[in-house]
C-alpha cells in the first residue's frame, strides 16, 4: 500500500483537476461575491438613504466604500489564488491515484496478477486500492 | 423535459410580468408634476425628512397673515430637510425649478478666512437638486447657494466631492432681509456645472442653512418651491 515518495507533479490529470477546480471556484467564489454585492448594496444604499445630504454621504460613506473597494481589489485575487492553490493540492490526491489505478489496471488486464497497487497515505481512493489488491490476492491464490 | 420547458416558460412570463408591474407602479406613483411646496401649514413639512449632518438646524413653518413660509435657523449646526421625489423625472423634459428665499443672517465668514476646503463650507441658504444613482458613488448634486462674498454665477466643486457642484445665485448683503424669487433651468445649470448632460434623473430636493464650520448663526427663509415644469414662453 505504502512506500511511494512525495509526489513531484501536482497536475497529474489536468482535465479532471481543472474541472474540479472550476467547481470549487464556482461553489466558493460565486455565492460569496453574490452575497457580498447584496450586503454591500443593502448596507451602503440604506446608509446613503438615511444620510440624504450629499455632503454627508461624501464625508461619511464614500471614504469607507473606497477603503472596502481597495481591500476587495487586492484581497479577492489573493483569496482566489489561495483557493486555486488549495484546490490543486486537494485534487491531486484524487487525480494521482486515479491515474495510477488506470495504468496499473491496464497492466493487470494484460495478465500481470502479481502486481499490487500502491497509494500514498494521504491520497483518496485507499479503500478501492485495498479492494483491488484483495481481488488480486484471491486470483493469485486460485492460480 | 416537458417540466423544464414549462418551468422556463413560467420564469420568462413571471419576469416579464414583474417588469410590467414595476413600470406601471412607477408611472402611477410618479408623474404628478410640477411639485409645488407652498409651506402654508405645519403639515407641509410632513413629507420632508430631516437629514442631520452636524447638529440639528431648526426648520419650522412660520406665518405672516395667510402666508406661510419655512424658517431655518442654524446655531453652529448643519442639517437639511429633504424631499424624495417618488417618480424620478428627466431634467431635459421638465428642467425648471423656482423658489423664494430670504436671508436674515449670514454665518460669519471672517472666522473661516484662514480655513479652506471642508472647513469653509458654510452658507446661509442652499437649495439642493439631487440626482441619486443606484450606485451612490456616482450620484450627483447641484446646489444653488446664497453667499455673502462669492460673486454671482460662481460655480465651484464641493470640498466634499467632485460629484457635488455649487452655484452661487445670490450674493452679498444688499438684498438681506428681502424676499428674492429665483427661477433656474436645472438642465442648463447641470451642463454648466458638470460639463455634460445629466445621466440620471432628479430624485430629491433639499434645503439647508448651515453654520457648523464657523460655529456661528445663520438664518434664512424659503417659500414656494416649484420643481419639474417647463418654462412658459
Short mmCIF file of C-alpha atoms in Angstrom, two decimals:
data_model
loop_
_atom_site.label_atom_id
_atom_site.label_comp_id
_atom_site.label_asym_id
_atom_site.label_seq_id
_atom_site.Cartn_x
_atom_site.Cartn_y
_atom_site.Cartn_z
CA UNK A 1 0.00 0.00 0.00
CA UNK A 2 2.63 2.48 1.00
CA UNK A 3 6.20 3.16 0.03
CA UNK A 4 5.68 5.84 -2.54
CA UNK A 5 7.68 9.06 -2.16
CA UNK A 6 6.40 12.60 -2.23
CA UNK A 7 4.52 13.41 -5.42
CA UNK A 8 6.52 15.77 -7.64
CA UNK A 9 3.88 16.54 -10.22
CA UNK A 10 0.69 18.17 -8.97
CA UNK A 11 -1.08 18.36 -12.33
CA UNK A 12 -1.44 14.65 -12.98
CA UNK A 13 -4.78 14.59 -14.81
CA UNK A 14 -5.24 18.19 -15.98
CA UNK A 15 -8.71 17.65 -17.45
CA UNK A 16 -10.16 16.22 -14.27
CA UNK A 17 -8.32 18.64 -12.00
CA UNK A 18 -9.37 21.71 -13.98
CA UNK A 19 -12.98 20.54 -13.82
CA UNK A 20 -12.60 20.04 -10.08
CA UNK A 21 -11.04 23.49 -9.61
CA UNK A 22 -13.77 25.07 -11.65
CA UNK A 23 -16.40 23.53 -9.39
CA UNK A 24 -14.54 24.72 -6.28
CA UNK A 25 -14.17 28.24 -7.63
CA UNK A 26 -17.80 28.49 -8.70
CA UNK A 27 -19.06 26.92 -5.48
CA UNK A 28 -16.99 29.19 -3.24
CA UNK A 29 -16.45 32.46 -5.02
CA UNK A 30 -19.75 32.93 -6.83
CA UNK A 31 -22.05 32.72 -3.75
CA UNK A 32 -19.58 34.82 -1.73
CA UNK A 33 -19.50 37.50 -4.44
CA UNK A 34 -23.26 37.50 -4.84
CA UNK A 35 -23.81 37.68 -1.10
CA UNK A 36 -21.21 40.45 -0.76
CA UNK A 37 -22.80 42.52 -3.52
CA UNK A 38 -26.23 42.20 -1.90
CA UNK A 39 -24.85 43.05 1.54
CA UNK A 40 -22.79 45.90 0.14
CA UNK A 41 -25.78 47.30 -1.70
CA UNK A 42 -28.12 46.87 1.25
CA UNK A 43 -25.85 48.44 3.86
CA UNK A 44 -24.46 51.32 1.84
CA UNK A 45 -27.60 52.13 -0.09
CA UNK A 46 -29.59 52.17 3.14
CA UNK A 47 -26.93 54.35 4.77
CA UNK A 48 -26.94 56.71 1.80
CA UNK A 49 -30.73 56.85 2.01
CA UNK A 50 -30.57 57.65 5.70
CA UNK A 51 -27.93 60.35 5.36
CA UNK A 52 -29.54 62.01 2.35
CA UNK A 53 -27.36 65.14 2.27
CA UNK A 54 -24.76 64.69 -0.49
CA UNK A 55 -22.00 66.21 1.68
CA UNK A 56 -22.88 63.83 4.49
CA UNK A 57 -22.70 60.83 2.14
CA UNK A 58 -19.41 62.05 0.67
CA UNK A 59 -17.97 62.67 4.14
CA UNK A 60 -19.20 59.55 5.93
CA UNK A 61 -19.70 56.73 3.45
CA UNK A 62 -17.52 57.37 0.41
CA UNK A 63 -14.18 57.01 2.29
CA UNK A 64 -15.39 53.72 3.84
CA UNK A 65 -16.57 52.37 0.49
CA UNK A 66 -13.31 53.41 -1.17
CA UNK A 67 -11.36 51.57 1.53
CA UNK A 68 -13.54 48.46 1.19
CA UNK A 69 -13.16 48.56 -2.60
CA UNK A 70 -9.39 48.66 -2.20
CA UNK A 71 -9.46 45.73 0.22
CA UNK A 72 -11.63 43.77 -2.22
CA UNK A 73 -9.43 44.74 -5.16
CA UNK A 74 -6.35 43.30 -3.53
CA UNK A 75 -7.98 40.72 -1.26
CA UNK A 76 -10.18 38.94 -3.79
CA UNK A 77 -7.36 37.97 -6.21
CA UNK A 78 -5.22 36.78 -3.26
CA UNK A 79 -8.10 34.70 -1.88
CA UNK A 80 -8.89 33.32 -5.36
CA UNK A 81 -5.25 32.31 -5.93
CA UNK A 82 -5.21 30.75 -2.45
CA UNK A 83 -8.36 28.74 -3.19
CA UNK A 84 -6.95 27.63 -6.57
CA UNK A 85 -3.69 26.55 -4.93
CA UNK A 86 -5.56 24.67 -2.22
CA UNK A 87 -7.79 23.11 -4.91
CA UNK A 88 -4.74 21.82 -6.81
CA UNK A 89 -3.30 20.38 -3.58
CA UNK A 90 -6.57 18.59 -2.80
CA UNK A 91 -7.35 17.47 -6.34
CA UNK A 92 -4.01 15.77 -6.90
CA UNK A 93 -4.89 13.36 -4.06
CA UNK A 94 -7.75 12.10 -6.21
CA UNK A 95 -6.22 12.60 -9.65
CA UNK A 96 -2.91 10.90 -8.67
CA UNK A 97 -4.34 7.56 -7.50
CA UNK A 98 -6.84 7.59 -10.39
CA UNK A 99 -4.01 7.96 -12.88
CA UNK A 100 -2.04 5.22 -11.15
CA UNK A 101 -5.14 2.99 -10.95
CA UNK A 102 -5.76 3.36 -14.68
CA UNK A 103 -2.17 2.49 -15.58
CA UNK A 104 -1.85 -0.47 -13.16
CA UNK A 105 -5.27 -1.89 -14.06
CA UNK A 106 -4.16 -1.79 -17.68
CA UNK A 107 -1.15 -3.95 -16.79
CA UNK A 108 -3.34 -6.32 -14.71
CA UNK A 109 -5.77 -6.62 -17.60
CA UNK A 110 -2.84 -7.78 -19.72
CA UNK A 111 -2.31 -10.68 -17.24
CA UNK A 112 0.17 -9.44 -14.67
CA UNK A 113 -1.64 -10.61 -11.48
CA UNK A 114 1.50 -10.37 -9.36
CA UNK A 115 1.18 -6.59 -9.44
CA UNK A 116 -0.09 -4.82 -6.31
CA UNK A 117 -1.43 -1.29 -6.30
CA UNK A 118 0.37 1.29 -4.15
CA UNK A 119 -1.01 4.51 -2.82
CA UNK A 120 0.22 7.39 -0.67
CA UNK A 121 -1.13 7.57 2.88
CA UNK A 122 -2.87 10.94 2.34
CA UNK A 123 -4.34 10.00 -1.04
CA UNK A 124 -8.02 9.30 -1.60
CA UNK A 125 -9.40 6.02 -3.07
CA UNK A 126 -7.48 3.96 -0.46
CA UNK A 127 -10.39 1.52 0.06
CA UNK A 128 -10.72 0.88 -3.70
CA UNK A 129 -6.98 0.14 -3.94
CA UNK A 130 -7.27 -2.20 -0.93
CA UNK A 131 -10.23 -3.97 -2.59
CA UNK A 132 -8.41 -4.39 -5.92
CA UNK A 133 -5.33 -5.79 -4.10
CA UNK A 134 -7.57 -8.33 -2.25
CA UNK A 135 -9.08 -9.46 -5.57
CA UNK A 136 -5.55 -9.83 -6.99
CA UNK A 137 -4.54 -11.92 -3.88
CA UNK A 138 -7.51 -14.24 -4.43
CA UNK A 139 -6.79 -14.57 -8.16
CA UNK A 140 -3.17 -15.48 -7.39
CA UNK A 141 -4.26 -18.00 -4.71
CA UNK A 142 -6.56 -19.75 -7.21
CA UNK A 143 -3.83 -19.89 -9.78
CA UNK B 1 -38.07 17.83 -20.47
CA UNK B 2 -41.70 18.95 -20.55
CA UNK B 3 -41.48 20.07 -16.94
CA UNK B 4 -38.29 22.02 -17.72
CA UNK B 5 -39.90 23.70 -20.72
CA UNK B 6 -42.98 24.78 -18.79
CA UNK B 7 -40.72 25.97 -15.94
CA UNK B 8 -38.74 28.07 -18.42
CA UNK B 9 -41.94 29.48 -19.91
CA UNK B 10 -43.27 30.27 -16.44
CA UNK B 11 -39.98 32.01 -15.45
CA UNK B 12 -39.96 34.20 -18.56
CA UNK B 13 -43.64 35.06 -18.06
CA UNK B 14 -43.06 35.87 -14.39
CA UNK B 15 -40.05 38.05 -15.23
CA UNK B 16 -41.94 39.97 -17.94
CA UNK B 17 -44.94 40.43 -15.65
CA UNK B 18 -42.72 41.76 -12.83
CA UNK B 19 -41.15 44.34 -15.15
CA UNK B 20 -44.59 45.38 -16.41
CA UNK B 21 -45.92 45.79 -12.86
CA UNK B 22 -42.81 47.78 -11.85
CA UNK B 23 -43.25 50.10 -14.84
CA UNK B 24 -46.96 50.64 -14.15
CA UNK B 25 -46.31 51.29 -10.44
CA UNK B 26 -43.50 53.76 -11.13
CA UNK B 27 -45.61 55.57 -13.72
CA UNK B 28 -48.68 55.84 -11.50
CA UNK B 29 -46.68 56.92 -8.44
CA UNK B 30 -44.53 59.36 -10.29
CA UNK B 31 -45.61 61.99 -12.63
CA UNK B 32 -47.78 64.48 -10.90
CA UNK B 33 -45.53 67.30 -11.95
CA UNK B 34 -44.78 70.02 -11.19
CA UNK B 35 -44.18 69.51 -7.47
CA UNK B 36 -45.09 72.60 -5.53
CA UNK B 37 -44.35 73.33 -1.90
CA UNK B 38 -46.06 76.47 -0.59
CA UNK B 39 -45.24 75.76 3.12
CA UNK B 40 -48.60 77.13 4.22
CA UNK B 41 -49.38 74.83 7.14
CA UNK B 42 -47.43 72.89 9.75
CA UNK B 43 -48.36 69.74 7.86
CA UNK B 44 -46.40 70.97 4.85
CA UNK B 45 -43.27 69.55 6.45
CA UNK B 46 -44.75 66.07 6.91
CA UNK B 47 -43.48 64.89 3.56
CA UNK B 48 -40.00 66.28 4.21
CA UNK B 49 -37.38 64.38 6.19
CA UNK B 50 -34.73 65.79 8.49
CA UNK B 51 -31.23 64.78 7.39
CA UNK B 52 -28.69 65.57 10.05
CA UNK B 53 -25.08 66.21 9.15
CA UNK B 54 -23.58 68.04 12.14
CA UNK B 55 -26.11 69.09 14.74
CA UNK B 56 -29.70 70.00 14.05
CA UNK B 57 -30.94 73.11 12.30
CA UNK B 58 -34.41 74.24 13.39
CA UNK B 59 -36.83 74.18 10.46
CA UNK B 60 -40.36 75.37 11.16
CA UNK B 61 -43.30 76.87 9.37
CA UNK B 62 -44.00 80.49 10.29
CA UNK B 63 -46.94 82.61 9.33
CA UNK B 64 -47.49 86.18 8.34
CA UNK B 65 -51.24 86.52 7.87
CA UNK B 66 -52.46 83.83 5.47
CA UNK B 67 -48.94 83.40 4.10
CA UNK B 68 -46.72 80.67 5.40
CA UNK B 69 -43.03 80.07 4.85
CA UNK B 70 -40.22 77.89 6.05
CA UNK B 71 -37.87 79.34 8.62
CA UNK B 72 -34.37 77.83 9.01
CA UNK B 73 -32.19 78.71 11.96
CA UNK B 74 -28.76 77.17 12.36
CA UNK B 75 -26.79 77.71 15.53
CA UNK B 76 -23.45 76.11 14.77
CA UNK B 77 -25.17 73.18 13.09
CA UNK B 78 -25.75 71.60 9.69
CA UNK B 79 -28.85 69.63 8.81
CA UNK B 80 -31.17 69.70 5.84
CA UNK B 81 -34.77 68.98 5.09
CA UNK B 82 -35.08 66.52 2.29
CA UNK B 83 -37.88 65.62 -0.10
CA UNK B 84 -37.67 62.38 -2.05
CA UNK B 85 -39.38 62.55 -5.42
CA UNK B 86 -41.01 59.15 -5.85
CA UNK B 87 -41.31 59.16 -9.61
CA UNK B 88 -37.95 60.46 -10.72
CA UNK B 89 -38.16 62.71 -13.72
CA UNK B 90 -35.98 63.69 -16.59
CA UNK B 91 -34.35 67.10 -16.34
CA UNK B 92 -34.43 67.63 -20.08
CA UNK B 93 -38.24 67.26 -20.17
CA UNK B 94 -39.01 69.24 -17.00
CA UNK B 95 -35.98 71.45 -16.47
CA UNK B 96 -37.26 74.28 -14.28
CA UNK B 97 -37.08 74.94 -10.57
CA UNK B 98 -38.16 78.10 -8.78
CA UNK B 99 -38.29 79.25 -5.19
CA UNK B 100 -38.35 82.28 -2.97
CA UNK B 101 -35.77 82.84 -0.27
CA UNK B 102 -34.72 85.44 2.19
CA UNK B 103 -31.51 85.55 4.18
CA UNK B 104 -31.63 87.15 7.62
CA UNK B 105 -28.15 86.34 8.81
CA UNK B 106 -25.01 85.00 7.17
CA UNK B 107 -22.58 82.81 9.08
CA UNK B 108 -19.55 84.90 9.99
CA UNK B 109 -17.13 84.03 7.20
CA UNK B 110 -14.33 86.04 8.82
CA UNK B 111 -13.90 83.17 11.19
CA UNK B 112 -13.36 80.93 8.16
CA UNK B 113 -10.88 83.18 6.37
CA UNK B 114 -7.91 81.12 7.36
CA UNK B 115 -9.68 77.89 6.65
CA UNK B 116 -10.02 76.05 3.38
CA UNK B 117 -11.93 73.15 1.90
CA UNK B 118 -14.45 71.38 4.09
CA UNK B 119 -13.89 73.79 6.98
CA UNK B 120 -15.06 76.79 4.97
CA UNK B 121 -18.25 75.24 3.64
CA UNK B 122 -20.98 77.31 5.35
CA UNK B 123 -23.81 79.02 3.51
CA UNK B 124 -26.81 80.95 4.79
CA UNK B 125 -29.12 79.26 2.31
CA UNK B 126 -28.84 76.42 -0.16
CA UNK B 127 -31.26 74.60 -2.40
CA UNK B 128 -30.16 71.12 -3.43
CA UNK B 129 -31.20 69.31 -6.56
CA UNK B 130 -30.12 65.70 -6.13
CA UNK B 131 -29.59 63.15 -8.89
CA UNK B 132 -29.37 59.85 -6.99
CA UNK B 133 -27.96 56.82 -8.76
CA UNK B 134 -28.24 53.14 -7.78
CA UNK B 135 -24.50 53.34 -7.32
CA UNK B 136 -24.43 56.26 -4.92
CA UNK B 137 -20.74 56.82 -5.65
CA UNK B 138 -21.79 58.38 -8.94
CA UNK B 139 -24.82 60.26 -7.62
CA UNK B 140 -24.69 63.95 -8.43
CA UNK B 141 -25.95 67.06 -6.67
CA UNK B 142 -26.34 70.63 -7.78
CA UNK B 143 -26.53 73.24 -5.04
CA UNK B 144 -27.85 76.73 -5.50
CA UNK B 145 -26.36 78.90 -2.77
CA UNK B 146 -26.71 82.42 -1.45
CA UNK B 147 -23.28 83.50 -0.31
CA UNK B 148 -22.10 86.64 1.40
CA UNK B 149 -18.97 87.25 -0.67
CA UNK B 150 -18.60 84.91 -3.66
CA UNK B 151 -19.61 86.57 -6.95
CA UNK B 152 -22.93 85.65 -8.50
CA UNK B 153 -22.55 82.95 -11.13
CA UNK B 154 -19.58 81.31 -9.42
CA UNK B 155 -19.58 77.57 -9.98
CA UNK B 156 -17.34 75.51 -7.73
CA UNK B 157 -16.70 71.91 -6.82
CA UNK B 158 -17.75 70.99 -3.31
CA UNK B 159 -14.81 70.33 -0.99
CA UNK B 160 -16.57 67.08 -0.08
CA UNK B 161 -16.90 65.57 -3.52
CA UNK B 162 -16.42 66.25 -7.20
CA UNK B 163 -19.96 64.96 -7.69
CA UNK B 164 -21.36 67.97 -5.86
CA UNK B 165 -21.25 71.37 -7.59
CA UNK B 166 -22.16 74.67 -6.01
CA UNK B 167 -23.63 77.53 -7.97
CA UNK B 168 -23.84 80.98 -6.41
CA UNK B 169 -27.15 82.52 -7.48
CA UNK B 170 -27.33 85.36 -4.97
CA UNK B 171 -24.53 87.22 -3.29
CA UNK B 172 -23.94 89.90 -0.72
CA UNK B 173 -25.88 91.72 1.95
CA UNK B 174 -27.70 94.19 -0.34
CA UNK B 175 -30.80 92.05 -0.50
CA UNK B 176 -30.59 90.92 3.11
CA UNK B 177 -33.99 90.55 4.76
CA UNK B 178 -35.92 90.74 1.48
CA UNK B 179 -37.67 88.00 -0.43
CA UNK B 180 -35.94 87.11 -3.69
CA UNK B 181 -37.55 84.95 -6.38
CA UNK B 182 -35.27 82.57 -8.23
CA UNK B 183 -36.00 80.55 -11.31
CA UNK B 184 -33.36 78.22 -12.71
CA UNK B 185 -33.09 75.82 -15.61
CA UNK B 186 -31.62 72.75 -13.92
CA UNK B 187 -30.68 71.10 -17.21
CA UNK B 188 -28.62 74.06 -18.37
CA UNK B 189 -27.12 74.65 -14.93
CA UNK B 190 -26.13 70.99 -14.70
CA UNK B 191 -24.41 71.25 -18.08
CA UNK B 192 -22.58 74.37 -16.92
CA UNK B 193 -21.53 72.79 -13.64
CA UNK B 194 -20.62 69.28 -14.76
CA UNK B 195 -19.85 69.91 -18.41
CA UNK B 196 -22.26 67.27 -19.68
CA UNK B 197 -25.94 66.33 -19.72
CA UNK B 198 -27.39 64.72 -16.60
CA UNK B 199 -27.14 60.94 -16.89
CA UNK B 200 -29.57 60.23 -14.04
CA UNK B 201 -32.97 61.63 -13.19
CA UNK B 202 -33.80 64.03 -10.39
CA UNK B 203 -34.71 62.03 -7.30
CA UNK B 204 -34.73 64.53 -4.45
CA UNK B 205 -34.52 68.15 -3.43
CA UNK B 206 -33.26 69.54 -0.13
CA UNK B 207 -32.96 72.84 1.67
CA UNK B 208 -30.30 73.83 4.15
CA UNK B 209 -28.88 76.69 6.13
CA UNK B 210 -25.66 75.80 7.93
CA UNK B 211 -23.10 77.37 10.22
CA UNK B 212 -21.33 74.31 11.60
CA UNK B 213 -17.82 75.21 10.49
CA UNK B 214 -17.93 78.85 11.62
CA UNK B 215 -19.79 77.85 14.79
CA UNK B 216 -21.86 80.94 14.18
CA UNK B 217 -25.53 81.57 13.42
CA UNK B 218 -27.17 81.53 10.01
CA UNK B 219 -30.81 82.22 9.35
CA UNK B 220 -32.92 82.06 6.21
CA UNK B 221 -36.46 81.65 4.91
CA UNK B 222 -37.67 79.53 2.00
CA UNK B 223 -41.02 79.52 0.25
CA UNK B 224 -42.96 78.43 -2.83
CA UNK B 225 -40.59 75.83 -4.19
CA UNK B 226 -41.73 74.52 -7.52
CA UNK B 227 -39.89 71.84 -9.46
CA UNK B 228 -40.46 69.85 -12.63
CA UNK B 229 -42.02 72.20 -15.16
CA UNK B 230 -41.29 73.77 -18.50
CA UNK B 231 -40.84 77.49 -18.82
CA UNK B 232 -43.84 79.12 -20.44
CA UNK B 233 -42.86 81.18 -23.43
#
